[in-house]
Short mmCIF file of C-alpha atoms (C1' of nucleotides) in Angstrom, two decimals:
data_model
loop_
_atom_site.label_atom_id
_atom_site.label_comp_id
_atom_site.label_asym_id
_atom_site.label_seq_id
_atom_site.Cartn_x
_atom_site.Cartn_y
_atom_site.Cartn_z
CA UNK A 21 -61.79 -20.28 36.38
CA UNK A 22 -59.45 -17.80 35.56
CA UNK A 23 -56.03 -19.91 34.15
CA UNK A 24 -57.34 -22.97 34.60
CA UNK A 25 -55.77 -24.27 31.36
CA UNK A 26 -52.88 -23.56 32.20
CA UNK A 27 -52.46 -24.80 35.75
CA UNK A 28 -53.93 -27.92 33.67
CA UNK A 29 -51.34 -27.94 31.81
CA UNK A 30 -48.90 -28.15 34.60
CA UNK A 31 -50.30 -30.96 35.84
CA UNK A 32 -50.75 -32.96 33.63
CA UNK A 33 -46.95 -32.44 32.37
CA UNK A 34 -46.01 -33.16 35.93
CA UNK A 35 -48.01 -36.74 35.13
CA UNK A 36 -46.59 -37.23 32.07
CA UNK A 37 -42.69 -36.55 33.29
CA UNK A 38 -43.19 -39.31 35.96
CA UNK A 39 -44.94 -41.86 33.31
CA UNK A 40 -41.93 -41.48 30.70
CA UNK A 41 -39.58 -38.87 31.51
CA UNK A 42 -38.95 -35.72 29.88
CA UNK A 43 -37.63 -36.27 26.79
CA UNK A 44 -40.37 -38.53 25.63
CA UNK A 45 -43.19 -36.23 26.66
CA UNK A 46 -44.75 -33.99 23.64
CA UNK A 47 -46.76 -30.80 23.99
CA UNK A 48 -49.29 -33.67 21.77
CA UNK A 49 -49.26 -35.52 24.83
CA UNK A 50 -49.42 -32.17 27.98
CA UNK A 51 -52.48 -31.29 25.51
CA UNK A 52 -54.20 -34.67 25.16
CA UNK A 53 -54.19 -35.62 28.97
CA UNK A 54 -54.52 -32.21 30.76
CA UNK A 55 -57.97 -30.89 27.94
CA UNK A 56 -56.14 -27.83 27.42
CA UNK A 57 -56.74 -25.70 23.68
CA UNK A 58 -53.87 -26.94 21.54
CA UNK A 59 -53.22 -23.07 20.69
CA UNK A 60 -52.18 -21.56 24.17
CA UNK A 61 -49.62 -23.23 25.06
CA UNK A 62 -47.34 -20.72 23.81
CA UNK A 63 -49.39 -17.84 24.79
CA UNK A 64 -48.91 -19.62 28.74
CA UNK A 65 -45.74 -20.41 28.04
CA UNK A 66 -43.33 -18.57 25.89
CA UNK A 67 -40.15 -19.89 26.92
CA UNK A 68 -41.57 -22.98 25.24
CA UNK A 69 -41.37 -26.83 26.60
CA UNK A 70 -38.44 -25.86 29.12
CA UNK A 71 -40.48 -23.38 30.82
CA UNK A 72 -43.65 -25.59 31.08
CA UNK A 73 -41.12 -28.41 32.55
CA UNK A 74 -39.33 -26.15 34.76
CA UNK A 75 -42.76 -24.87 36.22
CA UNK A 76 -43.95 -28.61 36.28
CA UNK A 77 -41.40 -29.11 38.66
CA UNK A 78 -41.44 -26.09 40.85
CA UNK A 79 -44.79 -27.27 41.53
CA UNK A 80 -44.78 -30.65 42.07
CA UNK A 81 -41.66 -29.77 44.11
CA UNK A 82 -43.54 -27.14 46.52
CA UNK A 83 -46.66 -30.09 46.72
CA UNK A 84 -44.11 -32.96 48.06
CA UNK A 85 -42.30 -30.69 50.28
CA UNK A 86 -45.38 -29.39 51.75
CA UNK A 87 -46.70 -32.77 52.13
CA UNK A 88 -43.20 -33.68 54.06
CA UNK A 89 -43.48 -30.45 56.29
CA UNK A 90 -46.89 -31.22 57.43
CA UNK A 91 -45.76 -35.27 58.11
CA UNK A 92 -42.80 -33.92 60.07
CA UNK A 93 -45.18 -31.52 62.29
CA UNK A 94 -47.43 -34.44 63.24
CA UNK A 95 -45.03 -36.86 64.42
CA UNK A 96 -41.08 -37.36 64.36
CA UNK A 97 -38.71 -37.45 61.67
CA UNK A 98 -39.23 -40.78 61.45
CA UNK A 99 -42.28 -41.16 61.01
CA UNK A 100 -43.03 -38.46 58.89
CA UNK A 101 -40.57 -40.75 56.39
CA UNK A 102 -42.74 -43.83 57.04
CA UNK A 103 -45.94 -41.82 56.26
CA UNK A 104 -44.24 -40.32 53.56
CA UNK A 105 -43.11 -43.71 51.56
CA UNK A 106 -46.62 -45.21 52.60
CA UNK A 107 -48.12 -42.95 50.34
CA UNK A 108 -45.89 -43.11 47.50
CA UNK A 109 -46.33 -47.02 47.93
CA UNK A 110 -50.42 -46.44 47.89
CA UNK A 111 -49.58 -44.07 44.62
CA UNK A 112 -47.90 -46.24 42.71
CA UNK A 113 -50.09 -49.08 43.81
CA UNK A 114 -53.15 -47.14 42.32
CA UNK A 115 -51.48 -46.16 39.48
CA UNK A 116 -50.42 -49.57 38.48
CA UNK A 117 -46.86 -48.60 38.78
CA UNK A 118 -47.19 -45.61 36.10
CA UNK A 119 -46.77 -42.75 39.51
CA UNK A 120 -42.86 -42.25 39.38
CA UNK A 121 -41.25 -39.05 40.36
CA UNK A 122 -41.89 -36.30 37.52
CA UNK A 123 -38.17 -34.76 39.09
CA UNK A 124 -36.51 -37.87 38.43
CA UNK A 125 -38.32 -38.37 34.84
CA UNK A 126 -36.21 -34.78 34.07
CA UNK A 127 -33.17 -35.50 35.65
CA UNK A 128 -32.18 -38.65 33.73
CA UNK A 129 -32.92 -36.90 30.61
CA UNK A 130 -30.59 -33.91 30.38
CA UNK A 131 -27.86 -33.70 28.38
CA UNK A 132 -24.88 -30.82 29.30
CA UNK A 133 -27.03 -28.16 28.19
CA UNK A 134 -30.52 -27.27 29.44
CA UNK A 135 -28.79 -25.70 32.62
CA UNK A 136 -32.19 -23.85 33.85
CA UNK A 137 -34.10 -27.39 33.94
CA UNK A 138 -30.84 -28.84 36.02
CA UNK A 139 -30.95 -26.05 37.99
CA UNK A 140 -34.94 -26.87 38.68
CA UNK A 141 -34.21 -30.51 39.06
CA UNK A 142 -31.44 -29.58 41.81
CA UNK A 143 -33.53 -27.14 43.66
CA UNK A 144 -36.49 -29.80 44.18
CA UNK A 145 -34.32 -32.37 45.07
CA UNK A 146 -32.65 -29.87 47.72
CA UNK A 147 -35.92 -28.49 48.32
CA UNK A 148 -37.01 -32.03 49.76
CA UNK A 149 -34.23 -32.61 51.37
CA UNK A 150 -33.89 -29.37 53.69
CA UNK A 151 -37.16 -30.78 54.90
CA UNK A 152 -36.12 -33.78 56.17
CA UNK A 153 -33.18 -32.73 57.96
CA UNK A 154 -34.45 -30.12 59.87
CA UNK A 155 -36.57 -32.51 61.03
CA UNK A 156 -34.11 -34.94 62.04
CA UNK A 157 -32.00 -32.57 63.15
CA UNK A 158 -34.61 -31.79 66.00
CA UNK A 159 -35.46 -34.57 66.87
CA UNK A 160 -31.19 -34.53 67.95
CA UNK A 161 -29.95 -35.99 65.04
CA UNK A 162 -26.15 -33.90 64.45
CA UNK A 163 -26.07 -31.37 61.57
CA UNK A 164 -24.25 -33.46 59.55
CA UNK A 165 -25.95 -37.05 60.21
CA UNK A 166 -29.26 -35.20 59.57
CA UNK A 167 -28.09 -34.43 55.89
CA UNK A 168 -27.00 -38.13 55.36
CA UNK A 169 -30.13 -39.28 57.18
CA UNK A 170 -32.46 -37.03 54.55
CA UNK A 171 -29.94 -37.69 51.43
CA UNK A 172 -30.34 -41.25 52.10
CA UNK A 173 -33.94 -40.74 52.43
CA UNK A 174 -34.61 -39.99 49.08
CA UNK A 175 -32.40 -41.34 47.35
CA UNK A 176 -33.48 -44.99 48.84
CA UNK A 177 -37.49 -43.73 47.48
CA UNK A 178 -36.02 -42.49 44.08
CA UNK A 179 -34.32 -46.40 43.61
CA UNK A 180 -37.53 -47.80 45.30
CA UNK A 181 -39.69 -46.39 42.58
CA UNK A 182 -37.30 -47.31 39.87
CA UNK A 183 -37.32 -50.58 40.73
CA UNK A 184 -40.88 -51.35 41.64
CA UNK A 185 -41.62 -49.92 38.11
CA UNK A 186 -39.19 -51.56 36.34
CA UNK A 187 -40.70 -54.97 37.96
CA UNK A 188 -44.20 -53.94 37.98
CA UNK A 189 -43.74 -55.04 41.39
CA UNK A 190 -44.38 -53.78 45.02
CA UNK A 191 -42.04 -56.38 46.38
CA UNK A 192 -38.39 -53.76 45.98
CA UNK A 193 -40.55 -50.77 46.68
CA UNK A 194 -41.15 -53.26 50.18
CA UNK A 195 -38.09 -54.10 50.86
CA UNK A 196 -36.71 -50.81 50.42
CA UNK A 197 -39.05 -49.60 52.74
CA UNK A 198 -38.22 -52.32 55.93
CA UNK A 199 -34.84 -51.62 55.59
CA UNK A 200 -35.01 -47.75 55.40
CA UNK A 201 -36.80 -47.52 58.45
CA UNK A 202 -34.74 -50.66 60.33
CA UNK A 203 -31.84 -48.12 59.82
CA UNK A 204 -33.41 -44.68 60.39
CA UNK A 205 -34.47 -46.36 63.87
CA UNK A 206 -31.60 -48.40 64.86
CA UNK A 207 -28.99 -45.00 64.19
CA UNK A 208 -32.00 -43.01 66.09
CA UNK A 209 -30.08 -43.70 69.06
CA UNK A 210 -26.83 -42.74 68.22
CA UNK A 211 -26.87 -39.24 66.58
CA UNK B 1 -12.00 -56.41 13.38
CA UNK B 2 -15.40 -57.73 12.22
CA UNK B 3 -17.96 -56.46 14.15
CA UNK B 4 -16.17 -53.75 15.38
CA UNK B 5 -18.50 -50.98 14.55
CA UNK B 6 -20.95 -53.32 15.91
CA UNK B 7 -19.89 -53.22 19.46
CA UNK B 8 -18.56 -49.77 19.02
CA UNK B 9 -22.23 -48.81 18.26
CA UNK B 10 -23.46 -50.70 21.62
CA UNK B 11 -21.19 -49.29 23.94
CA UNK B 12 -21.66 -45.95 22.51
CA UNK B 13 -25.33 -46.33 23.23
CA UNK B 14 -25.13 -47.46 27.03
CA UNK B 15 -22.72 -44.40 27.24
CA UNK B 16 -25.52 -42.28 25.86
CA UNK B 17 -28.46 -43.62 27.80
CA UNK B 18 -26.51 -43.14 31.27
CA UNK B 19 -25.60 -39.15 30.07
CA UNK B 20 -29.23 -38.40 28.84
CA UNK B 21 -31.75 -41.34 28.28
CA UNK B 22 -33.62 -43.55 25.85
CA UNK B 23 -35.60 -41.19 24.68
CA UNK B 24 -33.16 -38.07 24.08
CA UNK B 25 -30.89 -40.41 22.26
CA UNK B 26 -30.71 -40.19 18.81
CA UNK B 27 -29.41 -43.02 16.21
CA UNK B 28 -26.98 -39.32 15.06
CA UNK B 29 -25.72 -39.10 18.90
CA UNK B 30 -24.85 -42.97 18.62
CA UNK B 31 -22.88 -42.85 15.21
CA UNK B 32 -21.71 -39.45 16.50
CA UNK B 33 -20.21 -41.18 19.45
CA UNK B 34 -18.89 -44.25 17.90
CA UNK B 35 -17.76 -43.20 14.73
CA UNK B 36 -18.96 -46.23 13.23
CA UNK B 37 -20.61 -45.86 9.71
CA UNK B 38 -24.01 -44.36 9.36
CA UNK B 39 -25.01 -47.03 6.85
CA UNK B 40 -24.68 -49.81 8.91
CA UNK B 41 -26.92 -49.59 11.31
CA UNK B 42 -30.28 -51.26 10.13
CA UNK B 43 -27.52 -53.79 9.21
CA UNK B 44 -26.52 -54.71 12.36
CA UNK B 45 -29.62 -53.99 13.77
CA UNK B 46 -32.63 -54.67 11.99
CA UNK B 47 -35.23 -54.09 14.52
CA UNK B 48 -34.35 -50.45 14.94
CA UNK B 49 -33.62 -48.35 18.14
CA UNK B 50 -35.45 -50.74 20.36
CA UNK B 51 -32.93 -53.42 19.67
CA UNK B 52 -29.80 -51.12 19.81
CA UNK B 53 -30.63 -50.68 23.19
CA UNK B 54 -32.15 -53.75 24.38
CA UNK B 55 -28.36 -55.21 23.81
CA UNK B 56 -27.01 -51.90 25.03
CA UNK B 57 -28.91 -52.86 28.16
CA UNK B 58 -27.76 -56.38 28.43
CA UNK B 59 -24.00 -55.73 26.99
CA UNK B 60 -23.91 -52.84 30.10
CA UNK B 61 -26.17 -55.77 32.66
CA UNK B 62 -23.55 -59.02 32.12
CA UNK B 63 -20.58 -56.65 32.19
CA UNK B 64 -21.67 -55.01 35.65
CA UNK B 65 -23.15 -58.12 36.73
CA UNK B 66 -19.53 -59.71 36.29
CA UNK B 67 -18.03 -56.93 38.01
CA UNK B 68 -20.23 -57.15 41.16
CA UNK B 69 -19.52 -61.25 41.16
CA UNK B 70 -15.83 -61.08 41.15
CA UNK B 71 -16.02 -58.94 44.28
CA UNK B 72 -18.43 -61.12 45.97
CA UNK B 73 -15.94 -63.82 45.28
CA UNK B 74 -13.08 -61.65 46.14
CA UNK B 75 -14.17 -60.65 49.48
CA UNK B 76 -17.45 -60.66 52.27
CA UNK B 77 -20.78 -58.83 50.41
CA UNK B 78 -20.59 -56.30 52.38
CA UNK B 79 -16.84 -55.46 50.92
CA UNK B 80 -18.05 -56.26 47.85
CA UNK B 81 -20.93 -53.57 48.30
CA UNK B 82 -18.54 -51.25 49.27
CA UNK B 83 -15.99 -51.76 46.71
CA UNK B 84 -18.71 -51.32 43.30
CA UNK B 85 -19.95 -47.69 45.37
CA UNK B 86 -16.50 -47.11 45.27
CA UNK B 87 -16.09 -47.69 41.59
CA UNK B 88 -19.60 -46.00 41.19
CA UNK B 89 -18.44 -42.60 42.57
CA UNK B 90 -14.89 -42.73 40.68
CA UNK B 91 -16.50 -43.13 37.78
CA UNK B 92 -18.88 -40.03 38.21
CA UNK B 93 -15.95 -38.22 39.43
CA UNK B 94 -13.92 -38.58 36.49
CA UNK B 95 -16.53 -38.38 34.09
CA UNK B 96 -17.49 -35.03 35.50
CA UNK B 97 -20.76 -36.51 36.85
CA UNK B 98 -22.16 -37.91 33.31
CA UNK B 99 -21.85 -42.18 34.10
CA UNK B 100 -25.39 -42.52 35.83
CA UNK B 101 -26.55 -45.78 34.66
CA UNK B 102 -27.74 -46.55 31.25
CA UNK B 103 -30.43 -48.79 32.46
CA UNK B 104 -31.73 -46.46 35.17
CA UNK B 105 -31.76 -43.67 32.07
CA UNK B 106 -33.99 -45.96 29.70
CA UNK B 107 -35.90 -47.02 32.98
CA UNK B 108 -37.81 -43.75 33.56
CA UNK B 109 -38.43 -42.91 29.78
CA UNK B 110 -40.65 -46.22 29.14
CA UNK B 111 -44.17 -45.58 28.47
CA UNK B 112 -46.47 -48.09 28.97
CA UNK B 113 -45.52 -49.64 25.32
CA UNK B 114 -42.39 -50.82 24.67
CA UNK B 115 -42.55 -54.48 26.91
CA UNK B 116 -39.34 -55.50 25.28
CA UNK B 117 -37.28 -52.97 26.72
CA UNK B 118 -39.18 -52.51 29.92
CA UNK B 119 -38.39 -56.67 30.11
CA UNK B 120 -34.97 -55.78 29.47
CA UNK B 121 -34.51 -53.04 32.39
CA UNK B 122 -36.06 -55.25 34.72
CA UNK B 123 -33.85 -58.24 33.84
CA UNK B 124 -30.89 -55.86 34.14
CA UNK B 125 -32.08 -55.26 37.64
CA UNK B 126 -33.12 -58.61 38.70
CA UNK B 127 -29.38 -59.97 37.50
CA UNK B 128 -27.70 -57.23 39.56
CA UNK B 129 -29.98 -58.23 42.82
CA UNK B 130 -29.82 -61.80 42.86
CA UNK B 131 -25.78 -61.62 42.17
CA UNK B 132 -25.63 -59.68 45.60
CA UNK B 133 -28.58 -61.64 46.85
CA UNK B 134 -26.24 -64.85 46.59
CA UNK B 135 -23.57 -63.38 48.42
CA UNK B 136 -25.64 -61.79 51.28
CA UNK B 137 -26.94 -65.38 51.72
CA UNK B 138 -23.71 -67.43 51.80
CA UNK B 139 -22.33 -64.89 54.46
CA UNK B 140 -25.16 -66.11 56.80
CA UNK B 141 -28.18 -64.13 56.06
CA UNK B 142 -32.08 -65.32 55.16
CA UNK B 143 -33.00 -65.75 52.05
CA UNK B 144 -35.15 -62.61 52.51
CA UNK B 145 -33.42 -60.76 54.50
CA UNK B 146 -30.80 -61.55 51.30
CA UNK B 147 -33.31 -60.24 48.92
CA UNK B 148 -34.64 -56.97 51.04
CA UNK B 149 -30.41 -56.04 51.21
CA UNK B 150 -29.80 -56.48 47.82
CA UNK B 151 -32.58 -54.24 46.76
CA UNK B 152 -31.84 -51.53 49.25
CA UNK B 153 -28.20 -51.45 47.77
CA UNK B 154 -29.24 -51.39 44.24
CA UNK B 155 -32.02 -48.71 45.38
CA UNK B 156 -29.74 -46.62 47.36
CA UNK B 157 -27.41 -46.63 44.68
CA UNK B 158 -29.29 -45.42 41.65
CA UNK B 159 -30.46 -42.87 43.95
CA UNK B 160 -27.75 -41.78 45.12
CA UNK B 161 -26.57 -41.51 41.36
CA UNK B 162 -29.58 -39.83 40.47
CA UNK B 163 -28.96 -36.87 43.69
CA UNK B 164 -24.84 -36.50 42.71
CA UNK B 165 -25.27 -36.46 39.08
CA UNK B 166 -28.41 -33.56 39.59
CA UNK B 167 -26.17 -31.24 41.97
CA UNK B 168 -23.19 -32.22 40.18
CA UNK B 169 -21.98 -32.33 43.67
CA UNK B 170 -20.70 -35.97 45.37
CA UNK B 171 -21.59 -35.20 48.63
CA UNK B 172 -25.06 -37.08 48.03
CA UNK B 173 -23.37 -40.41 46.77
CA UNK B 174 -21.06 -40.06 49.83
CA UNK B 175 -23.95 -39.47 52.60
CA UNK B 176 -25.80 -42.08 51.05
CA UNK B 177 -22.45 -44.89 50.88
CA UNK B 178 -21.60 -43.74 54.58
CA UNK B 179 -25.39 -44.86 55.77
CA UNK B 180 -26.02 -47.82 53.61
CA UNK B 181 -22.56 -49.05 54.64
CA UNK B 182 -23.33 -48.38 58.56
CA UNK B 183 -26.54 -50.40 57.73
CA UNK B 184 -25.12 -53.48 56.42
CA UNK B 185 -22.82 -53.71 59.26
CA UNK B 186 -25.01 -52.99 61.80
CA UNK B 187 -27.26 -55.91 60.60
CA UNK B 188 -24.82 -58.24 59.23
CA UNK B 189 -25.25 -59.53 63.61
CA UNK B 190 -28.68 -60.41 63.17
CA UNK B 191 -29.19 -62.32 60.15
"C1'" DG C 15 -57.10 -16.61 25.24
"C1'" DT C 16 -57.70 -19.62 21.59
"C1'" DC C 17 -57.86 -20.78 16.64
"C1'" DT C 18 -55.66 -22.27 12.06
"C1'" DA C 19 -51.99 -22.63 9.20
"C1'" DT C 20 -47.46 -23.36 8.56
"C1'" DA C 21 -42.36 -23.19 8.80
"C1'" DC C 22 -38.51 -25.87 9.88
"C1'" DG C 23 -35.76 -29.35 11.48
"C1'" DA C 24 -34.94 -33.89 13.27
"C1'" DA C 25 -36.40 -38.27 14.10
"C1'" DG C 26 -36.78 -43.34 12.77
"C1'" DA C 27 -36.83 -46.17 9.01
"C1'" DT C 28 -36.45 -48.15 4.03
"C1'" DA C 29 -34.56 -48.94 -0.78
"C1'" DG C 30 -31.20 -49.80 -3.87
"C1'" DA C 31 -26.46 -48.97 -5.55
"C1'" DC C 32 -21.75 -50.31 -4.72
"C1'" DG D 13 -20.91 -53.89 5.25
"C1'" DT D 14 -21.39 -49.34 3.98
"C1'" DC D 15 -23.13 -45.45 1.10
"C1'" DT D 16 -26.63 -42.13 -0.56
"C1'" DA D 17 -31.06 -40.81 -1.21
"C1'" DT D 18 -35.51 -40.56 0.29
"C1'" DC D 19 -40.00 -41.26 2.76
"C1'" DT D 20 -42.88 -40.27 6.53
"C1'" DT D 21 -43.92 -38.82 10.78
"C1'" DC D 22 -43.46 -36.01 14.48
"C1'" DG D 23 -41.40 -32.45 17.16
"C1'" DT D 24 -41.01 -27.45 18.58
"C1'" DA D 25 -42.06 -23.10 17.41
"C1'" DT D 26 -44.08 -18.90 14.92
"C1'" DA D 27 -47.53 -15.81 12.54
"C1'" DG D 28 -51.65 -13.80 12.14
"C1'" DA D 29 -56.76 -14.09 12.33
"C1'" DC D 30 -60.62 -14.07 15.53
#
DNA sequence: GTCTATACGAAGATAGAC
DNA sequence: GTCTATCTTCGTATAGAC
């Protein structure tokens, strides 16, 4: 198929960003796990590494918050969260703890500079999060608890996954989990 | 003093690792940052960048660990939760949103290699959670119920660290300390 | 669109003088 | 304990052929 090195590419630098960050991933390594010729990568990307990581993200990005949009038109808010951390629980199950978040693999590892990439890294997070509250904010959550609701969200899955990987462990991904949804239920009463 | 440019060189490091990462840290950025003497540092540390920051991570671990102790002993856990987010978010504040956490910033740049550090981070963690753990317990909770809070904290936390320091905005770290706060109490009734 | 060759700098690390 | 010099490897990036 027509650029299918370079969507390759993409991918597998989305992988690689959630394995070990930004920073530690090499065009060596984008080449080596996503097949793709060794000399295109500037040809598909010109702006260099940045613009391969920025795209990385902006698709990744678009993926999850699809993936949240559909789990938010099947059920309620809160489920769509409890569907949503099952399968990043199944993920990093069947990964054996190597399936992060590629966004959070970039965000720890910019300096001052790099202002596109922490401009990408922002606009997925945000991304995500718009998701979530409009979903909670139907289901009559206020404007304003429906942002907290959705920031807390994903920041409690960001920590989850830090943790659990850290550990090698399901166990804080687990816990994380029970007490997420304890909370997003027990405050489901009082918007 | 002796060992000055020791330490200097350690605390430069978890300074480094909580603005950018592991990997984007360079032994330049450290000297850079501590001023200590370029020659000296396979001196003090003979096993290279690994072990710079494997005491980086356990200077930062023991010194936060401490922290979080002293207001367990000062107060309930829950006050104790909410004075460290407190700290947490001054400390981003003034820094103009570059204190993450050093341990969260090596955390995501570990590849599958490198068990030394990767036993460091989670050690780092583990301290942290059983410190709160403890204190969650002697004010009256299971001990895993105990364990499931102290994750979510530490979780929520890095998360919420994560979200603020990527929109260089605070509004994330507050939504998140405003629900994990309304959490605790809310369940601190049934243990 | 992909190849080879290569420039260039920066990284981690070592050796030996002082 | 610190300096300078150096080695080696690896990184991003470019140029030009095919």
């Amino acid at each position: 198929m027509r650029d299918d090195s370079r969507r390759s590419m993409v991918r597998a630098a989305a992988m690689l960003f959630q394995e070990r960050g930004y920073a530690a991933t090499s065009f060596q390594d984008v080449i080596a796990r996503s097949g793709a010729p060794r000399g295109s990568i500037y040809h598909h990307f010109p702006g260099g590494k940045q613009e391969l990581a920025i795209e990385a993200l902006r698709w990744y990005s678009d993926r999850t918050a699809a993936l949240m949009r559909q789990k938010t038109q099947e059920g309620t808010a809160i489920e769509a969260v409890a569907g949503f951390l099952a399968i990043s629980r199944e993920a990093l199950r069947k990964s054996d703890f190597r399936a992060g978040c590629p966004v959070a693999g970039v965000a720890l590892d910019l300096a001052d500079n790099d202002e596109a990439l922490q401009a990408a890294v922002a606009e997925a997070f945000e991304e995500w999060r718009r998701v979530l509250a409009a979903a909670f904010e139907r289901d009559g959550a206020t404007p304003a608890k429906a942002r907290r609701l959705a920031a807390f969200v994903y920041a409690s899955l960001e920590g989850a996954l830090m943790l659990a990987r850290a550990h090698r462990d399901l166990r804080p991904m687990d816990d994380v989990i029970t007490e997420l949804l304890d909370h997003l239920e027990r405050v489901s009463g009082s918007k």
